Structure formats: structure tokens, C-alpha cells
CSV table of C-alpha atoms in Angstrom, one decimal:
chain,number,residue,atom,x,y,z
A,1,UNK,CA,-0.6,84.7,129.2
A,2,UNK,CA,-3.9,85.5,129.3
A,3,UNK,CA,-5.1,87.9,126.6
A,4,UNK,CA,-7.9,89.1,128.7
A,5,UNK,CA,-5.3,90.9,131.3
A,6,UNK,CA,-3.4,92.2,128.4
A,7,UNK,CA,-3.4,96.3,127.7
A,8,UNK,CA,-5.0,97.0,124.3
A,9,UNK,CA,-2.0,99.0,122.3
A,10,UNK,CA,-1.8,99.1,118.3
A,11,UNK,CA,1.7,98.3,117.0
A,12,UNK,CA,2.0,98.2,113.7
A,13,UNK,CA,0.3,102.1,112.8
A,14,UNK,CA,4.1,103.2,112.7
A,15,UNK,CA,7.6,102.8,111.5
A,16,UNK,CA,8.0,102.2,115.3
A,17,UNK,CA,5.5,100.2,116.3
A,18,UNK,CA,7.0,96.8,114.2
A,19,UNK,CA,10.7,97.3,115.6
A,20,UNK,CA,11.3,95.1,118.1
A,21,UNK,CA,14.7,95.0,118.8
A,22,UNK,CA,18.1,96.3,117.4
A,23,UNK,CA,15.9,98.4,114.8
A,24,UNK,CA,14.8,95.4,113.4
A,25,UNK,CA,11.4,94.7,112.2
A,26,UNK,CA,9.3,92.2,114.2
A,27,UNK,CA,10.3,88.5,111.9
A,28,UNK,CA,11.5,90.5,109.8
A,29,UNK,CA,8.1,91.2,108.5
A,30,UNK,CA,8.0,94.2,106.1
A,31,UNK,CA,5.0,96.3,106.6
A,32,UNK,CA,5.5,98.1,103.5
A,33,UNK,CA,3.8,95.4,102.0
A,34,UNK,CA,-0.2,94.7,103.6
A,35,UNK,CA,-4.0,94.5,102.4
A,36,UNK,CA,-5.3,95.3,105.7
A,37,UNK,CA,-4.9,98.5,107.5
A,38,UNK,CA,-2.0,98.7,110.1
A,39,UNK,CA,-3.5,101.0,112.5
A,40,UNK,CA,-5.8,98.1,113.5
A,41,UNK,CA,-3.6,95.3,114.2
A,42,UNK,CA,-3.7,95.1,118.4
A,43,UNK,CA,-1.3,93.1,119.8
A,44,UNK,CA,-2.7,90.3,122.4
A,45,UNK,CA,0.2,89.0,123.4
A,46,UNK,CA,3.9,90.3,124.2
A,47,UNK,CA,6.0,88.4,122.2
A,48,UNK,CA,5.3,86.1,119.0
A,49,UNK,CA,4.5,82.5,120.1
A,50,UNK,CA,4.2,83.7,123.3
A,51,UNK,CA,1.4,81.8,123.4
A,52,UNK,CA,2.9,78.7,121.7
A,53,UNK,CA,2.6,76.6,118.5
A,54,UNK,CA,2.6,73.5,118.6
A,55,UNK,CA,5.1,71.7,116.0
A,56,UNK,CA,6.6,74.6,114.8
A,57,UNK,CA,9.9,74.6,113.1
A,58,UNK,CA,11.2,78.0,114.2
A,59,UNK,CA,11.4,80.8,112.0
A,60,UNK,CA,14.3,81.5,109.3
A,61,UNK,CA,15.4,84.3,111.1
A,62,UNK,CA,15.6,82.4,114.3
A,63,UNK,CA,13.5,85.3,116.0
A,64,UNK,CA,11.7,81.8,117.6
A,65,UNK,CA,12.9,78.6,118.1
A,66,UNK,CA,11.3,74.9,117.3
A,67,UNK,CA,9.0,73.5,119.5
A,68,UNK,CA,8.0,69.5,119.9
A,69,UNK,CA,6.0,67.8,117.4
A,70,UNK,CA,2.7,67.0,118.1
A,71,UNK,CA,2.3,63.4,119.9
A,72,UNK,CA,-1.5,61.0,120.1
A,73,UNK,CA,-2.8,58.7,122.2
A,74,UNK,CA,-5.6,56.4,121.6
A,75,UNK,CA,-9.2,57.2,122.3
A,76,UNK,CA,-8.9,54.9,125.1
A,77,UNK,CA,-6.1,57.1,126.9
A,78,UNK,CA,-7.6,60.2,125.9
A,79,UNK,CA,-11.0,59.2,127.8
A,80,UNK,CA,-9.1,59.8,131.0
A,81,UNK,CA,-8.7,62.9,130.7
A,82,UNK,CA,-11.9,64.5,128.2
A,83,UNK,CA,-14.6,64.6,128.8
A,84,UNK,CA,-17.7,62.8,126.2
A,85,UNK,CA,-19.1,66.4,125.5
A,86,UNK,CA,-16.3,68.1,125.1
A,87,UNK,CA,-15.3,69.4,121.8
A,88,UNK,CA,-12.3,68.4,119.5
A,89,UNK,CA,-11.6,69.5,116.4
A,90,UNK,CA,-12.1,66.5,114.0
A,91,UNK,CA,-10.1,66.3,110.8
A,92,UNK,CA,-10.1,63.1,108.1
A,93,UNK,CA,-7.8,63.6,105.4
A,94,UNK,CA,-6.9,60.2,102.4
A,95,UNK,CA,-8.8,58.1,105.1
A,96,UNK,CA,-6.6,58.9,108.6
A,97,UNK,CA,-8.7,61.0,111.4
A,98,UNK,CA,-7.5,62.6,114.3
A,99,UNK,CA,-9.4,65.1,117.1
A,100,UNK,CA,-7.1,67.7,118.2
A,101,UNK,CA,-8.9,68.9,121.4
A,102,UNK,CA,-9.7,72.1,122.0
A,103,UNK,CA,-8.7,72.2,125.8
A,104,UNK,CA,-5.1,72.1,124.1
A,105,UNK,CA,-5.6,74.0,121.3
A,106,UNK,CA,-7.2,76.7,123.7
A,107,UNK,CA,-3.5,77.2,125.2
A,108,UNK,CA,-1.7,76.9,121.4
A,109,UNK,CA,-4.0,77.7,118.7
A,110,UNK,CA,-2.7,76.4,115.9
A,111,UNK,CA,-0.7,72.8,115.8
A,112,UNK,CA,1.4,72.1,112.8
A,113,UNK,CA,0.9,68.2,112.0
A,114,UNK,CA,0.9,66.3,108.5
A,115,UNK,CA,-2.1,63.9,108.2
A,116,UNK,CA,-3.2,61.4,105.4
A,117,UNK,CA,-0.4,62.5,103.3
A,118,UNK,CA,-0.9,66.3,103.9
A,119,UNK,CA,0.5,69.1,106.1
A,120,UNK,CA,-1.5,70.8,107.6
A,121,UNK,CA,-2.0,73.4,110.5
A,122,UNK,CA,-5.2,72.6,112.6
A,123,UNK,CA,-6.0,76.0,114.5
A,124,UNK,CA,-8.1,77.9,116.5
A,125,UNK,CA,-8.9,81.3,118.1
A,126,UNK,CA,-10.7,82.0,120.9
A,127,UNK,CA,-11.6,85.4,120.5
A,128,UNK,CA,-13.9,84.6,117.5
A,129,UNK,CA,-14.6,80.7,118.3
A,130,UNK,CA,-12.7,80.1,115.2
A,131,UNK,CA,-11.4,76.5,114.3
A,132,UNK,CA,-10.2,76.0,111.1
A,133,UNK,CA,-7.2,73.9,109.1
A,134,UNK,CA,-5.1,74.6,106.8
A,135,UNK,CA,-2.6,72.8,103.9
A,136,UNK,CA,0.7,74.3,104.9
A,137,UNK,CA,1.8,75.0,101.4
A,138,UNK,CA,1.6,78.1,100.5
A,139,UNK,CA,0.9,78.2,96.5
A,140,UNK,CA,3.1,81.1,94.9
A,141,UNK,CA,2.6,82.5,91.1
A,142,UNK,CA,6.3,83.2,89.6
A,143,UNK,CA,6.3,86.8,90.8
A,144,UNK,CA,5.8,85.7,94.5
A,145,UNK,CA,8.3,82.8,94.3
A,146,UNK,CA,11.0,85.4,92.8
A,147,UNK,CA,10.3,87.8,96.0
A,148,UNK,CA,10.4,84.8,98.6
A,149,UNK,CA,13.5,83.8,97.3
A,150,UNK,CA,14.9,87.6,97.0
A,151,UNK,CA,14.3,87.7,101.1
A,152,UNK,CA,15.0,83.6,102.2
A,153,UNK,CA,17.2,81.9,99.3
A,154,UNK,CA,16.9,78.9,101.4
A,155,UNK,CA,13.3,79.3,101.3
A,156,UNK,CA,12.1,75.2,100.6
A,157,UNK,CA,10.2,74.9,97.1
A,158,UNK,CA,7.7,72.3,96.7
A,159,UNK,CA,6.1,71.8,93.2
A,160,UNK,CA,1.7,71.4,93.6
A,161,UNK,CA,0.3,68.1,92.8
A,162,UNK,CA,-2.9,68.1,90.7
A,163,UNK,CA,-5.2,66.8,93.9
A,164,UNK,CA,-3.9,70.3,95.8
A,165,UNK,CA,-4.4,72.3,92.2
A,166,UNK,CA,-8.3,70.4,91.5
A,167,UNK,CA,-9.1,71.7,95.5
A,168,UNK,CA,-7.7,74.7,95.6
A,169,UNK,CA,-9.8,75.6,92.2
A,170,UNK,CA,-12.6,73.8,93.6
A,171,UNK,CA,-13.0,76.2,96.9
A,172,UNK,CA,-12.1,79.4,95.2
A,173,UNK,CA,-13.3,79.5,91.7
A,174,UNK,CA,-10.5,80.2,90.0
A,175,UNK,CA,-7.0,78.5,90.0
A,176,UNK,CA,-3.8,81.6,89.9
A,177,UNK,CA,-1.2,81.0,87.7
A,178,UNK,CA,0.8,78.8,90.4
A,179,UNK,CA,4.6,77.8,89.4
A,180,UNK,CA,5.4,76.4,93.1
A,181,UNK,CA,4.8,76.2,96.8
A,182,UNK,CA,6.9,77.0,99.7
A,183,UNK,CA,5.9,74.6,102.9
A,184,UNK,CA,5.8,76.4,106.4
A,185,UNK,CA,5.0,76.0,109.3
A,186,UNK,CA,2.8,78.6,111.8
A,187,UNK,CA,3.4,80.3,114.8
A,188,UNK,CA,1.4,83.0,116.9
A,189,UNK,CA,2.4,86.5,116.4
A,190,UNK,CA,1.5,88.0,119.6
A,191,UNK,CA,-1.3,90.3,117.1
A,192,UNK,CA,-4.6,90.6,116.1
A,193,UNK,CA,-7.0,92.2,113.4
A,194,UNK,CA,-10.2,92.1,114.0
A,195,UNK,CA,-9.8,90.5,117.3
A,196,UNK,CA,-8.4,87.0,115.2
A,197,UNK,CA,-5.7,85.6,115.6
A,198,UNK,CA,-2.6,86.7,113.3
A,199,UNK,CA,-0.3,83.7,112.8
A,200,UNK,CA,3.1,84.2,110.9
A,201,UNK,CA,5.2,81.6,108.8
A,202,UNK,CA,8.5,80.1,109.2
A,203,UNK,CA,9.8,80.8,105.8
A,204,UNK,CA,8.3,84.1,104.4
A,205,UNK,CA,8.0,86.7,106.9
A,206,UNK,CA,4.3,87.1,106.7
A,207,UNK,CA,1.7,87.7,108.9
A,208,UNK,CA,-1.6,85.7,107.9
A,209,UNK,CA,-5.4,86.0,109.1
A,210,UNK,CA,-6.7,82.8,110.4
A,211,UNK,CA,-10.0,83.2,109.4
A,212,UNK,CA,-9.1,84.2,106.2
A,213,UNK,CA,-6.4,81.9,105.4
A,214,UNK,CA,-4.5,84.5,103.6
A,215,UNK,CA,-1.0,86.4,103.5
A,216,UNK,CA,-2.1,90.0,105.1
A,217,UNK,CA,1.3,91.9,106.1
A,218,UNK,CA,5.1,91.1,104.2
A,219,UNK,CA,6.3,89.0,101.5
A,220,UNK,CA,3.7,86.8,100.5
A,221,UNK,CA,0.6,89.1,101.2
A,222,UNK,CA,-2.4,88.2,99.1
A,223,UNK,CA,-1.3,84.1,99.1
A,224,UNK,CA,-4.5,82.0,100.0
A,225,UNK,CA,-4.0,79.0,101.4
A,226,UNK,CA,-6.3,75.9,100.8
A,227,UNK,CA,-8.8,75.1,103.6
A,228,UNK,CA,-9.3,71.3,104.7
A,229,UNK,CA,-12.7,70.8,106.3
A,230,UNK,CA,-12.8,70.5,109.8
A,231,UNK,CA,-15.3,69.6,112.5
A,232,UNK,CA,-16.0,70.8,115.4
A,233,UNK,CA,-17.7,67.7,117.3
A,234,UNK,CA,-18.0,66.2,120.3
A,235,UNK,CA,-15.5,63.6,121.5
A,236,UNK,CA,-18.3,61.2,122.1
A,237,UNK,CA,-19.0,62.0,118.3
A,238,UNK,CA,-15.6,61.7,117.2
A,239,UNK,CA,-15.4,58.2,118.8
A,240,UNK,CA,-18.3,56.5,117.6
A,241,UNK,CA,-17.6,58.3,113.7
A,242,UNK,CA,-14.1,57.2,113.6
A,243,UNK,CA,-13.3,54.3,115.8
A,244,UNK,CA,-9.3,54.2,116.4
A,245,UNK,CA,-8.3,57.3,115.4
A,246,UNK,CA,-5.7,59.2,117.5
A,247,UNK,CA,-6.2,62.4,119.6
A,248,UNK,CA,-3.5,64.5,120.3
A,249,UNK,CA,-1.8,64.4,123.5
A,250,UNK,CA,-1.3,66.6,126.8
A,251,UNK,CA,2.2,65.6,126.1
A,252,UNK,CA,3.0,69.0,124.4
A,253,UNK,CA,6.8,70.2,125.7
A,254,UNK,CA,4.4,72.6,128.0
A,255,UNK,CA,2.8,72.7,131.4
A,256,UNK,CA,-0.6,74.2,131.0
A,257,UNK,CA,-4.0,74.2,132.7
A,258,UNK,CA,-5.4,72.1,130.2
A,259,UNK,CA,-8.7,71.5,130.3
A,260,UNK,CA,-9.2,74.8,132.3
A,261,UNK,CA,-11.2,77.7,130.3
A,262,UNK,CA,-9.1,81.2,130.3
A,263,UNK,CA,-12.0,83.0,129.1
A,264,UNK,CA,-15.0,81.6,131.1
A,265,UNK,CA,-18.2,83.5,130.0
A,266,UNK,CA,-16.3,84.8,126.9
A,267,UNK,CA,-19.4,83.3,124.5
A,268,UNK,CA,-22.4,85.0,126.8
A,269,UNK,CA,-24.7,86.5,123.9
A,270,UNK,CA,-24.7,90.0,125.5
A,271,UNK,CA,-21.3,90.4,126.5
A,272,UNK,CA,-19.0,92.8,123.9
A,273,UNK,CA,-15.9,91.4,121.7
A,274,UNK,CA,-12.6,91.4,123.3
A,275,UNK,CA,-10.0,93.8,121.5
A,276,UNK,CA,-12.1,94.2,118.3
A,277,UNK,CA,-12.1,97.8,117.0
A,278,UNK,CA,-13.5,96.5,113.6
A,279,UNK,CA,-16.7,97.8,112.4
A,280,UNK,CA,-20.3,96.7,113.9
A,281,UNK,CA,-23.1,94.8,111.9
A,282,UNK,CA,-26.3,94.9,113.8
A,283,UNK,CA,-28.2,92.1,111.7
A,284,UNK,CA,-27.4,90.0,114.4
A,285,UNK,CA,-25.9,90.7,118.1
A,286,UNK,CA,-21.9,90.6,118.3
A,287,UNK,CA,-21.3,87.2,120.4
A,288,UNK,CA,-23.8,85.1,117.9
A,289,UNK,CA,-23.1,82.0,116.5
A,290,UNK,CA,-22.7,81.4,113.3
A,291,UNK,CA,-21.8,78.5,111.0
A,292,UNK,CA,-19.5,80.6,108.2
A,293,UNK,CA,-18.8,79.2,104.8
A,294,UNK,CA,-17.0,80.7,101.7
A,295,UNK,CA,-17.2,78.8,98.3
A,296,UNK,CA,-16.1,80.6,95.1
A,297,UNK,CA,-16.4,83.9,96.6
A,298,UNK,CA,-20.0,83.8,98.0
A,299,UNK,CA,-19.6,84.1,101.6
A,300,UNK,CA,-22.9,82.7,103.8
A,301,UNK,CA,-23.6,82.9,107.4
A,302,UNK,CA,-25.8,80.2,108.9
A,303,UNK,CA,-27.2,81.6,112.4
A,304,UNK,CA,-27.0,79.0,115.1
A,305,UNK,CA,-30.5,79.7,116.4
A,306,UNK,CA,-31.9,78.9,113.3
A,307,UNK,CA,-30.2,75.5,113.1
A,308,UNK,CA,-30.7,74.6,116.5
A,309,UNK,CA,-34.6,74.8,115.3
A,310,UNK,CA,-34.5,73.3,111.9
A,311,UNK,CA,-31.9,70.5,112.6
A,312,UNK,CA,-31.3,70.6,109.0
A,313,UNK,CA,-30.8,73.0,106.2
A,314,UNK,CA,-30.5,72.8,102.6
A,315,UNK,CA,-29.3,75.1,100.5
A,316,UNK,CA,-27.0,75.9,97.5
A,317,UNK,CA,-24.1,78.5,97.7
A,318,UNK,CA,-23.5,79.3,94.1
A,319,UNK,CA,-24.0,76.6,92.1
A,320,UNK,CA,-23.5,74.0,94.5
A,321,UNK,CA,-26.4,72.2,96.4
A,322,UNK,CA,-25.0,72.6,99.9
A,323,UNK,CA,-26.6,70.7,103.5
A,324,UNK,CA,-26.1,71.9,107.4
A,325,UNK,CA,-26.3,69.0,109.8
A,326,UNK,CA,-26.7,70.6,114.1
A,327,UNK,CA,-27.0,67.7,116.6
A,328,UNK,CA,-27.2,68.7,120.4
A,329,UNK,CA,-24.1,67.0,122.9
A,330,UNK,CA,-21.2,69.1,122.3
A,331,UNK,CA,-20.0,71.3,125.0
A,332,UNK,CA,-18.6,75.2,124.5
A,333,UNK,CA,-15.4,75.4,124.8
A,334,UNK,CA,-15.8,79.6,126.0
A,335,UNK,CA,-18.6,79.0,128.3
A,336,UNK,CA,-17.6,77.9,131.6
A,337,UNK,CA,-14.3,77.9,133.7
A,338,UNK,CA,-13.7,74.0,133.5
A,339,UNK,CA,-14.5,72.9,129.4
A,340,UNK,CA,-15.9,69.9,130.2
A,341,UNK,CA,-18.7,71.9,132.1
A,342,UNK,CA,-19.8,73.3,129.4
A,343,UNK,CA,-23.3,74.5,128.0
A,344,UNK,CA,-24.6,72.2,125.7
A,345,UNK,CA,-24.3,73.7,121.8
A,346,UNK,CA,-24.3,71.1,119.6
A,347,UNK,CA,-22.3,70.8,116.6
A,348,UNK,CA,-22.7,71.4,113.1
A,349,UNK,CA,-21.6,69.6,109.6
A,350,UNK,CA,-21.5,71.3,106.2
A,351,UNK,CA,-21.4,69.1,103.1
A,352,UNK,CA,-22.4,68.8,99.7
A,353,UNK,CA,-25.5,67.3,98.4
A,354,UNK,CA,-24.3,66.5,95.4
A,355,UNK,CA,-22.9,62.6,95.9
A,356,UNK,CA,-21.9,60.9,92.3
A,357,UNK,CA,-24.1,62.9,90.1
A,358,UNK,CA,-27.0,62.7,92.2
A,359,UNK,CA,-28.6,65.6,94.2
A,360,UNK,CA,-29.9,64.6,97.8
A,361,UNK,CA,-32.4,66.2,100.3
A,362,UNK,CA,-32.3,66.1,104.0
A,363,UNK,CA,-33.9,65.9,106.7
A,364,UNK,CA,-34.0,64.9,110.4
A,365,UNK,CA,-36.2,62.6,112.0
A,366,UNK,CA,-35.6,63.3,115.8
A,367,UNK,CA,-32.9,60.7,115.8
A,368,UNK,CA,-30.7,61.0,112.5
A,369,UNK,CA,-30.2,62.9,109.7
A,370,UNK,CA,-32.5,61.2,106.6
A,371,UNK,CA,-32.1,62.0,102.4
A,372,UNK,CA,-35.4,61.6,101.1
A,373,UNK,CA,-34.3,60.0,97.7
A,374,UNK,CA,-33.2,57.0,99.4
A,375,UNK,CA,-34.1,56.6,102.9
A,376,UNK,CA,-30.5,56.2,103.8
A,377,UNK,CA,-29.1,57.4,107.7
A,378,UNK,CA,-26.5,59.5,108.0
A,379,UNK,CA,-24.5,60.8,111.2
A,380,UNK,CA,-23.1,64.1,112.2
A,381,UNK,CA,-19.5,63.5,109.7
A,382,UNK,CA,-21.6,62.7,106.6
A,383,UNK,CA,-21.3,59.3,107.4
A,384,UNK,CA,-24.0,57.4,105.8
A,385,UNK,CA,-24.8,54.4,108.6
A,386,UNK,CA,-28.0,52.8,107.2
A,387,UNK,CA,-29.9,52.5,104.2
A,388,UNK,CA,-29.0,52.3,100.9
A,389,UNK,CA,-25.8,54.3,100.5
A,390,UNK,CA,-24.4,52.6,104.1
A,391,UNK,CA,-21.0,53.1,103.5
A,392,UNK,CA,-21.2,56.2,101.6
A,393,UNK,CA,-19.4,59.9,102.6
A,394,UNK,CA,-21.0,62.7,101.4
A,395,UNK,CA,-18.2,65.6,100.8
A,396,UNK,CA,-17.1,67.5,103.6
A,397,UNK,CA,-16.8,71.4,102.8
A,398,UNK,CA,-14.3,73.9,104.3
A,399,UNK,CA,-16.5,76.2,107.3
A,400,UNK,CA,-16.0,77.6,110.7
A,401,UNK,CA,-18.2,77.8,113.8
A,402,UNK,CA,-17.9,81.7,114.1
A,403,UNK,CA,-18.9,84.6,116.5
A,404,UNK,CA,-20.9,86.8,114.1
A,405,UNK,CA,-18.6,90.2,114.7
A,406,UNK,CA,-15.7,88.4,113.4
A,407,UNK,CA,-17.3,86.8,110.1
A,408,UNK,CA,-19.0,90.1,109.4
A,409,UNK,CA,-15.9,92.3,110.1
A,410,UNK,CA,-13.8,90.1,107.6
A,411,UNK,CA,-16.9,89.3,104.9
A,412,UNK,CA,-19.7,92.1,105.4
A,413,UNK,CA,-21.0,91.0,102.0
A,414,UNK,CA,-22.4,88.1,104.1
A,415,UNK,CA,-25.5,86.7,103.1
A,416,UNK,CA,-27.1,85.4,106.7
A,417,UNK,CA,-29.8,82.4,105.7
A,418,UNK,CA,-33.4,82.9,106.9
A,419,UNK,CA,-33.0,86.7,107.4
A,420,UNK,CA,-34.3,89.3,105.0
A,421,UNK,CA,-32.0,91.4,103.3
């Protein structure tokens, strides 16, 4: 259903508002427990997964059942069907890629996969042009494993390897006293806060922020999970930077309009947010793009039009020497009514500059990105193609391609590069 057509109602400001049915709270989410306010939780959507997951396992209190696992085809296949600008969400983990295109995730928002050794959930929300991926375990200190148990004894526990412990400390600074993880899977709750999408787990009767990544309403409020670092790139782009990788398929269990827009026009820079009754921030106009990163608690918001002019930019968030990469050739996925159509917005990467002890500097020289240290070429993943360091990655680091109403509703502490405080 279209969340354009739907009537803007709160549901979860009272005691009534989360029953459902049979006096019994919505997945059996308890709202006693929250770190956002109720009153502005909208609902989007009549009934959780209404607009549906893919890959998800069904909830433990079977308020939703399973639906199919995620299939891919090769590039080859997928080129029948998307176009070269469009945009896919690109995602390398332990040395496997896949593009999970965003004409399907459009009509699902988040897919539940496992890639390179990981699960993850690769998701996105139109309403704030948000795609972002997650590790589906959700790390729990002793006190939150003893109250996930209390509610869902069968609740699966899965101890944390050190690679998960060294990136989750890595991102936020500081590493919680984690005893376990519980692995889940995500569906969509019908809800939003701040106009994002509010997905909710299969295991722990929580409600979590997508652009947060964290545990907002029930049982496991307050868990972070761990960010993966995802692109959003052309499929052109995704071809020629990782030759026979899979893309996911049409073949989802549904029958949808993919490739169809349901929100033509949504990104216009003058038009208002849809069901967002958060508060405004007038350093830059609502529908603006933004490139949105959080590392160690410093939050940063890169404007789009100032990356669209400088190409590159380097920078350091904290004390790590950060670089932006913005190419032109990928389509908007909210622009018009067929995605493939388009307007040209280009694409952005977000790495570190710091590659084995040594600090680089970039540029662009109207044809590739270029570190001055060495000379070396380097594409829009980080790639580095010619030169030198051929062969080389540079680090990928967790971001999102927001609208700016979203970002500074859920981080107002923002700092926005290039404009004055």
C-alpha cells in the first residue's frame, strides 16, 4: 500500500493505541519500555509487514508469518530488467558483493540475507532516502540477555566473535559489556518516527529505528546494532567494481510494480516531508541531500551540493582522517514515476584515509579520484585501479545518503561540512 494515501493517525500515545487485537499489544511489544516519545510514532502502514520483508523468519509470536528468502541472478540477467543508472544498494562483506536494487527494496525495505559469512539486513526507507545495512545480531550485556529470555526462552543465543567485538568498538567508541547476541531477523511495523521507517525483530519484541540502528520501544530498547558499509551506486558502477557478483532477484514470493516509483516527485527540494511531525532545522531546506555519517559519537552531515562541486572532500571525524568520493551516473530512485528515468544524482563513497599506517589525500582529476602521495587511481568503491597501490581497498565506513529533515531530527548535534556554525 502506498503510504502516500494512508491517513496520518498516532498509535502508540496510549494504552489503546498498541492493542491490536484480543487486548493484546501489537508483537507483543511492550511500550512501557522506549527512548523515544510515543506520541510521535505515526503509523504508515495498516498492519506490520504490510509492506513486506524480504527473508523474514516470522515473529515468535507468530503475529506474521515467514516469507521466501531472498534469490540472485547474475549481472547478465539482471541487465534485462535495470537499467545502467539505476541505483542498487552495493554491499561487500569477507570478499562476496551483491547489489540489492532499490526498485525492489522500494516495495520491501529491508531484505534479510547473510553475505561473506555475516547476516545481515540490507534496508531502505523512502521517506528519508535512507539505505543502510545492518549485522543481524543484536549484541546484549547480561541484564538485556536475562530480560529477552524472561519474555522468549527460546530466544537463539549466539556468543560475539572478536571481528564483530573489534567493529562494533571501532564505529562507536566504546565496546558495552557484551555476554551474547540473539540473531533476528526484520520486518516492517506498519510505524514511523520521524517519518523512518520502524522495523521490529523476530525474537525480541522491539521496535527499532532504521536510521539509528537501535532498539527504540520493548525489550531490547537502547541495543545498537553494528552498521556494515553500504553503497549506494549505480548498476553500471556496481558492474564494472565487482565483476560477477549477484543482484537480487524479482523473484521475491510477490507481485509488485517493480521498477515503478510509488512516490514520484517525493525528492523535489521544495516539496515538505511526508508524515514527519519531528522538529525543523532550517540550516538547510527539509528535502536536501545529505551524505550522513556517525563515528564514535560525532555525527557529520555532508551537503550534496557541496559535493557535487568539489568531487572530493577530505576530512577527519574525530580522530580519523576521513574522504567523500561523488561521481555523476546514478539515477534517483524518488524522482520520477519509472526509476530508471531518473534525474541524474550521482553517488557518493565514504572511506578512510588512513590505508596501512599511511595517511592519503584526494583528489579528482575530471576523470578519477587521485591520492597525491602516490599518484595511484581509485574508483567510486575505493577501489584502487592504477598506480602504485592497484589492487589496494581503502576502508569502507558505515553512512547513509539522507534527506536532511530526517538526519537532523534524529542527530541535531549535526555538524554540516562547509557551513558556518
Amino acid at each position: 500500500m502506498n503510504r502516500i494515501g494512508c491517513t496520518l493517525t498516532l498509535v502508540l500515545s496510549t494504552a489503546v493505541g498498541i492493542v491490536m487485537a484480543q487486548g493484546e499489544p501489537l508483537l507483543g511489544i511492550d511500550p512501557a519500555i522506549s527512548n523515544i516519545p510515543l506520541d510521535q510514532v505515526i503509523r504508515g502502514n495498516p498492519q506490520p509487514n504490510g509492506i513486506p520483508s524480504i527473508g523474514h523468519e516470522g515473529d515468535w509470536l507468530g503475529w506474521t508469518p515467514p516469507t521466501p528468502a531472498p534469490q540472485f541472478v547474475s549481472q547478465e540477467e539482471a541487465s534485462e530488467w535495470i537499467g545502467d543508472r539505476e541505483p542498487v544498494v552495493a554491499l561487500e562483506l569477507n570478499g562476496e558483493a551483491r547489489a540489492y536494487p532499490l526498485q525492489i527494496l522500494t516495495y520491501h525495505e529491508i531484505v534479510n540475507d547473510s553475505l561473506g559469512g555475516f547476516p545481515v539486513a540490507v534496508t531502505f526507507c523512502p521517506l528519508c532516502n535512507s539505505s543502510i545495512a545492518f549485522d543481524r545480531r543484536a549484541p546484549l550485556t547480561a541484564e538485556l540477555r536475562d530480560a529477552l529470555l524472561a519474555r522468549n526462552p527460546d530466544a537463539p543465543l549466539i556468543d560475539l566473535d572478536q571481528a564483530f567485538l573489534d567493529a562494533y568498538d571501532f564505529q562507536n567508541g566504546e565496546l558495552p559489556d557484551f555476554v551474547t547476541s540473539t540473531e533476528v531477523t526484520f520486518g516492517t511495523s506498519g510505524l514511523l518516527y520521524n517519518s523512518n521507517l520502524l522495523m521490529f525483530d523476530s525474537q525480541g519484541s522491539t521496535l527499532w529505528s532504521q536510521i539509528l540502528g537501535q532498539g527504540n520501544v520493548g525489550i531490547l530498547t537502547g541495543v545498537t546494532l553494528l552498521n556494515y558499509p553500504a553503497q549506494v551506486i549505480s548498476f553500471e558502477e556496481f558492474r564494472a567494481s565487482y565483476p560477477g557478483s549477484v543482484v537480487l532477484s524479482r523473484e521475491t514470493g510477490f507481485s509488485r510494480p517493480y521498477g515503478n516509483n510509488p512516490y514520484p516527485g517525493y525528492d523535489d527540494i521544495g516539496s515538505p516531508a511526508f508524515l514527519f511531525i519531528g522538529p525543523d532545522d532550517d540550516r538547510l531546506l527539509a528535502k536536501s541531500r545529505v551524505v550522513s555519517v556517525e563515528l564514535r559519537g560525532e555525527a557529520v552531515a555532508y551537503p550534496w551540493e557541496v559535493l557535487t562541486a568539489a568531487r572530493v572532500v577530505n576530512d577527519q571525524i574525530g580522530d580519523l582522517p576521513v574522504v567523500i568520493f561523488w561521481k555523476g551516473g546514478t539515477g534517483s530512485a524518488l524522482d520520477s514515476a519509472v526509476i530508471a528515468d531518473g534525474e541524474d544524482v550521482g553517488a557518493v563513497g565514504v572511506f578512510s584515509r588512513n590505508l596501512d599506517g599511511r595517511i592519503l589525500s584526494f583528489s579528482w582529476d575530471g576523470d578519477s579520484f587521485i591520492d597525491a602521495e602516490t599518484n595511484s587511481r581509485w574508483n567510486l568503491a575505493g577501489q584502487a585501479i592504477e598506480g602504485g597501490l592497484a589492487g589496494s581497498q581503502l576502508q569502507g565506513l558505515p553512512h547513509d545518503n539522507t534527506l536532511w529533515f530526517a538526519w537532523a531530527a534524529f542527530r541535531p548535534e549535526t555538524r554540516i561540512y562547509g557551513v558556518a556554525e
